[in-house]
């Protein structure tokens, strides 16, 4: 296994439409292992193949606190969404930045697993956000296109959260 270089906003691979995976190969298995390792090393909750320069419809997601439950989704298709959540979002391809993005509260996607067997991945909250965010990557879209208000640095985001808490305290 090896860490892959994470491509950053502005690089062409992040704005391309990715191609479907037709069959599982040894190369793809290695790519998937590397993507999971790269995601965990970077402390991300998801990584799409174009973020490591591979224009294939393949994402990995792990929203577990232990970082031990990676989900592999090949050729994923968003099947259903419900509700709405508005909150902070970031991307390993946009390092050091956070933006407020509204996403569905619930999302369900169909995909293939590493053995090219059909699976359903569904979830609420962070998992729903991650599913939508990662699938967007496969169509060349970044969350920065959806940000409400400014794209914040980590310091600005910490200040934003402080202000939000102060506001909530006042309301109580
Ligand atoms: Ni991302």
mmCIF file of C-alpha atoms and ligand atoms in Angstrom:
data_model
loop_
_atom_site.group_PDB
_atom_site.id
_atom_site.type_symbol
_atom_site.label_atom_id
_atom_site.label_comp_id
_atom_site.label_asym_id
_atom_site.label_seq_id
_atom_site.Cartn_x
_atom_site.Cartn_y
_atom_site.Cartn_z
ATOM 1 C CA UNK A 1 0.000 0.000 0.000
ATOM 2 C CA UNK A 2 1.105 3.520 -0.622
ATOM 3 C CA UNK A 3 -0.049 7.049 -0.074
ATOM 4 C CA UNK A 4 -1.178 8.842 -3.217
ATOM 5 C CA UNK A 5 -0.692 12.531 -3.891
ATOM 6 C CA UNK A 6 -3.920 14.422 -3.270
ATOM 7 C CA UNK A 7 -4.656 16.818 -6.099
ATOM 8 C CA UNK A 8 -5.761 20.330 -5.224
ATOM 9 C CA UNK A 9 -8.419 22.690 -6.505
ATOM 10 C CA UNK A 10 -7.340 24.190 -9.823
ATOM 11 C CA UNK A 11 -5.923 20.929 -11.184
ATOM 12 C CA UNK A 12 -7.728 19.717 -14.311
ATOM 13 C CA UNK A 13 -8.478 16.218 -12.961
ATOM 14 C CA UNK A 14 -10.874 17.722 -10.402
ATOM 15 C CA UNK A 15 -13.193 19.266 -12.980
ATOM 16 C CA UNK A 16 -13.581 16.266 -15.311
ATOM 17 C CA UNK A 17 -16.378 13.777 -15.752
ATOM 18 C CA UNK A 18 -15.101 10.377 -14.613
ATOM 19 C CA UNK A 19 -15.541 7.125 -16.557
ATOM 20 C CA UNK A 20 -17.359 4.053 -15.290
ATOM 21 C CA UNK A 21 -15.371 1.118 -13.973
ATOM 22 C CA UNK A 22 -16.023 -1.855 -16.288
ATOM 23 C CA UNK A 23 -14.157 -4.604 -14.438
ATOM 24 C CA UNK A 24 -12.126 -5.103 -11.293
ATOM 25 C CA UNK A 25 -8.399 -5.426 -11.895
ATOM 26 C CA UNK A 26 -5.342 -5.831 -9.680
ATOM 27 C CA UNK A 27 -4.442 -2.231 -10.470
ATOM 28 C CA UNK A 28 -7.838 -1.021 -9.285
ATOM 29 C CA UNK A 29 -7.626 -3.101 -6.096
ATOM 30 C CA UNK A 30 -4.292 -1.449 -5.319
ATOM 31 C CA UNK A 31 -5.769 1.968 -6.123
ATOM 32 C CA UNK A 32 -8.667 1.323 -3.708
ATOM 33 C CA UNK A 33 -6.291 0.218 -0.923
ATOM 34 C CA UNK A 34 -4.139 3.284 -1.537
ATOM 35 C CA UNK A 35 -7.165 5.599 -1.533
ATOM 36 C CA UNK A 36 -8.347 4.236 1.827
ATOM 37 C CA UNK A 37 -4.859 4.630 3.291
ATOM 38 C CA UNK A 38 -4.525 8.136 1.841
ATOM 39 C CA UNK A 39 -7.950 9.169 3.188
ATOM 40 C CA UNK A 40 -7.137 7.892 6.683
ATOM 41 C CA UNK A 41 -3.655 9.452 6.710
ATOM 42 C CA UNK A 42 -5.149 12.810 5.730
ATOM 43 C CA UNK A 43 -7.922 12.426 8.352
ATOM 44 C CA UNK A 44 -10.610 12.813 5.721
ATOM 45 C CA UNK A 45 -14.018 11.117 5.722
ATOM 46 C CA UNK A 46 -14.049 10.514 1.985
ATOM 47 C CA UNK A 47 -11.896 10.453 -1.125
ATOM 48 C CA UNK A 48 -12.823 10.194 -4.789
ATOM 49 C CA UNK A 49 -10.528 8.708 -7.443
ATOM 50 C CA UNK A 50 -10.134 12.018 -9.354
ATOM 51 C CA UNK A 51 -8.643 13.484 -6.170
ATOM 52 C CA UNK A 52 -5.659 11.210 -6.723
ATOM 53 C CA UNK A 53 -5.653 11.892 -10.453
ATOM 54 C CA UNK A 54 -7.609 8.821 -11.613
ATOM 55 C CA UNK A 55 -10.689 9.682 -13.689
ATOM 56 C CA UNK A 56 -12.788 6.659 -12.681
ATOM 57 C CA UNK A 57 -16.153 6.484 -10.911
ATOM 58 C CA UNK A 58 -14.850 5.226 -7.599
ATOM 59 C CA UNK A 59 -15.030 6.684 -4.092
ATOM 60 C CA UNK A 60 -14.140 5.610 -0.572
ATOM 61 C CA UNK A 61 -15.884 6.939 2.534
ATOM 62 C CA UNK A 62 -15.244 6.384 6.233
ATOM 63 C CA UNK A 63 -17.229 8.448 8.719
ATOM 64 C CA UNK A 64 -16.450 6.173 11.697
ATOM 65 C CA UNK A 65 -14.603 7.757 14.628
ATOM 66 C CA UNK A 66 -12.128 4.887 14.721
ATOM 67 C CA UNK A 67 -11.459 5.142 10.985
ATOM 68 C CA UNK A 68 -11.935 1.401 10.638
ATOM 69 C CA UNK A 69 -15.090 1.146 8.521
ATOM 70 C CA UNK A 70 -14.265 2.168 4.973
ATOM 71 C CA UNK A 71 -17.053 1.993 2.415
ATOM 72 C CA UNK A 72 -16.035 1.376 -1.190
ATOM 73 C CA UNK A 73 -18.413 2.579 -3.892
ATOM 74 C CA UNK A 74 -17.825 1.811 -7.552
ATOM 75 C CA UNK A 75 -19.996 3.485 -10.220
ATOM 76 C CA UNK A 76 -22.218 5.010 -7.497
ATOM 77 C CA UNK A 77 -25.593 6.502 -8.394
ATOM 78 C CA UNK A 78 -27.605 8.717 -6.063
ATOM 79 C CA UNK A 79 -31.028 7.056 -5.785
ATOM 80 C CA UNK A 80 -32.858 9.053 -3.150
ATOM 81 C CA UNK A 81 -32.446 12.051 -0.879
ATOM 82 C CA UNK A 82 -34.608 13.538 1.857
ATOM 83 C CA UNK A 83 -34.572 16.586 4.045
ATOM 84 C CA UNK A 84 -31.903 19.196 4.459
ATOM 85 C CA UNK A 85 -28.897 19.897 6.654
ATOM 86 C CA UNK A 86 -26.814 23.050 6.662
ATOM 87 C CA UNK A 87 -23.338 22.851 8.123
ATOM 88 C CA UNK A 88 -19.604 22.995 7.674
ATOM 89 C CA UNK A 89 -17.925 21.041 4.912
ATOM 90 C CA UNK A 90 -14.352 20.651 3.751
ATOM 91 C CA UNK A 91 -12.412 18.710 1.145
ATOM 92 C CA UNK A 92 -8.931 17.206 1.103
ATOM 93 C CA UNK A 93 -8.468 18.915 -2.285
ATOM 94 C CA UNK A 94 -9.158 22.312 -0.704
ATOM 95 C CA UNK A 95 -6.788 22.126 2.272
ATOM 96 C CA UNK A 96 -7.238 24.388 5.278
ATOM 97 C CA UNK A 97 -10.641 25.669 4.184
ATOM 98 C CA UNK A 98 -14.206 25.180 5.401
ATOM 99 C CA UNK A 99 -17.503 26.380 3.985
ATOM 100 C CA UNK A 100 -21.140 26.160 4.962
ATOM 101 C CA UNK A 101 -23.065 23.907 2.588
ATOM 102 C CA UNK A 102 -26.664 22.722 2.548
ATOM 103 C CA UNK A 103 -27.033 19.025 1.709
ATOM 104 C CA UNK A 104 -29.786 16.430 2.039
ATOM 105 C CA UNK A 105 -30.190 15.060 5.581
ATOM 106 C CA UNK A 106 -30.610 11.546 4.153
ATOM 107 C CA UNK A 107 -29.046 10.051 1.055
ATOM 108 C CA UNK A 108 -29.222 6.634 -0.558
ATOM 109 C CA UNK A 109 -26.962 5.470 -3.360
ATOM 110 C CA UNK A 110 -26.564 2.273 -5.324
ATOM 111 C CA UNK A 111 -23.077 1.148 -6.283
ATOM 112 C CA UNK A 112 -20.840 -1.866 -6.781
ATOM 113 C CA UNK A 113 -18.505 -3.148 -4.071
ATOM 114 C CA UNK A 114 -14.903 -4.227 -4.599
ATOM 115 C CA UNK A 115 -16.157 -7.581 -5.986
ATOM 116 C CA UNK A 116 -18.402 -5.687 -8.447
ATOM 117 C CA UNK A 117 -21.492 -6.874 -6.538
ATOM 118 C CA UNK A 118 -24.420 -4.428 -6.199
ATOM 119 C CA UNK A 119 -24.726 -2.649 -2.851
ATOM 120 C CA UNK A 120 -26.873 0.077 -1.334
ATOM 121 C CA UNK A 121 -25.257 2.710 0.844
ATOM 122 C CA UNK A 122 -27.582 4.947 2.792
ATOM 123 C CA UNK A 123 -27.236 7.231 5.737
ATOM 124 C CA UNK A 124 -28.100 10.433 7.512
ATOM 125 C CA UNK A 125 -26.088 13.385 8.706
ATOM 126 C CA UNK A 126 -22.367 13.163 8.000
ATOM 127 C CA UNK A 127 -22.691 9.989 5.904
ATOM 128 C CA UNK A 128 -25.362 11.604 3.707
ATOM 129 C CA UNK A 129 -23.142 14.676 3.338
ATOM 130 C CA UNK A 130 -20.132 12.524 2.448
ATOM 131 C CA UNK A 131 -22.075 10.487 -0.137
ATOM 132 C CA UNK A 132 -23.273 13.656 -1.901
ATOM 133 C CA UNK A 133 -19.858 15.353 -1.676
ATOM 134 C CA UNK A 134 -17.918 12.375 -3.040
ATOM 135 C CA UNK A 135 -20.376 11.634 -5.855
ATOM 136 C CA UNK A 136 -20.109 15.287 -6.948
ATOM 137 C CA UNK A 137 -16.353 14.766 -7.429
ATOM 138 C CA UNK A 138 -17.080 12.128 -10.092
ATOM 139 C CA UNK A 139 -18.873 14.756 -12.165
ATOM 140 C CA UNK A 140 -16.102 17.300 -11.705
ATOM 141 C CA UNK A 141 -17.812 19.334 -9.000
ATOM 142 C CA UNK A 142 -16.331 20.675 -5.770
ATOM 143 C CA UNK A 143 -18.237 21.763 -2.672
ATOM 144 C CA UNK A 144 -16.848 25.263 -3.154
ATOM 145 C CA UNK A 145 -19.501 25.719 -5.863
ATOM 146 C CA UNK A 146 -22.198 25.267 -3.208
ATOM 147 C CA UNK A 147 -20.749 27.288 -0.332
ATOM 148 C CA UNK A 148 -23.071 29.761 1.332
ATOM 149 C CA UNK A 149 -21.089 32.813 2.360
ATOM 150 C CA UNK A 150 -17.313 32.962 2.339
ATOM 151 C CA UNK A 151 -14.896 30.063 2.137
ATOM 152 C CA UNK A 152 -13.262 30.262 5.570
ATOM 153 C CA UNK A 153 -9.779 29.502 6.821
ATOM 154 C CA UNK A 154 -9.589 27.261 9.899
ATOM 155 C CA UNK A 155 -9.161 30.361 12.107
ATOM 156 C CA UNK A 156 -12.129 32.125 10.516
ATOM 157 C CA UNK A 157 -14.208 28.978 10.925
ATOM 158 C CA UNK A 158 -13.300 28.697 14.637
ATOM 159 C CA UNK A 159 -14.378 32.350 15.023
ATOM 160 C CA UNK A 160 -17.601 31.626 13.118
ATOM 161 C CA UNK A 161 -18.416 28.742 15.484
ATOM 162 C CA UNK A 162 -17.658 30.938 18.526
ATOM 163 C CA UNK A 163 -19.953 33.660 17.220
ATOM 164 C CA UNK A 164 -22.674 31.080 16.542
ATOM 165 C CA UNK A 165 -22.437 29.753 20.108
ATOM 166 C CA UNK A 166 -22.513 33.294 21.518
ATOM 167 C CA UNK A 167 -25.652 33.984 19.463
ATOM 168 C CA UNK A 168 -27.288 30.796 20.721
ATOM 169 C CA UNK A 169 -26.413 31.708 24.332
ATOM 170 C CA UNK A 170 -28.084 35.087 23.867
ATOM 171 C CA UNK A 171 -31.233 33.445 22.571
ATOM 172 C CA UNK A 172 -31.526 31.189 25.608
HETATM 173 NI NI1 LIG B 1 -13.815 16.415 -1.592
#
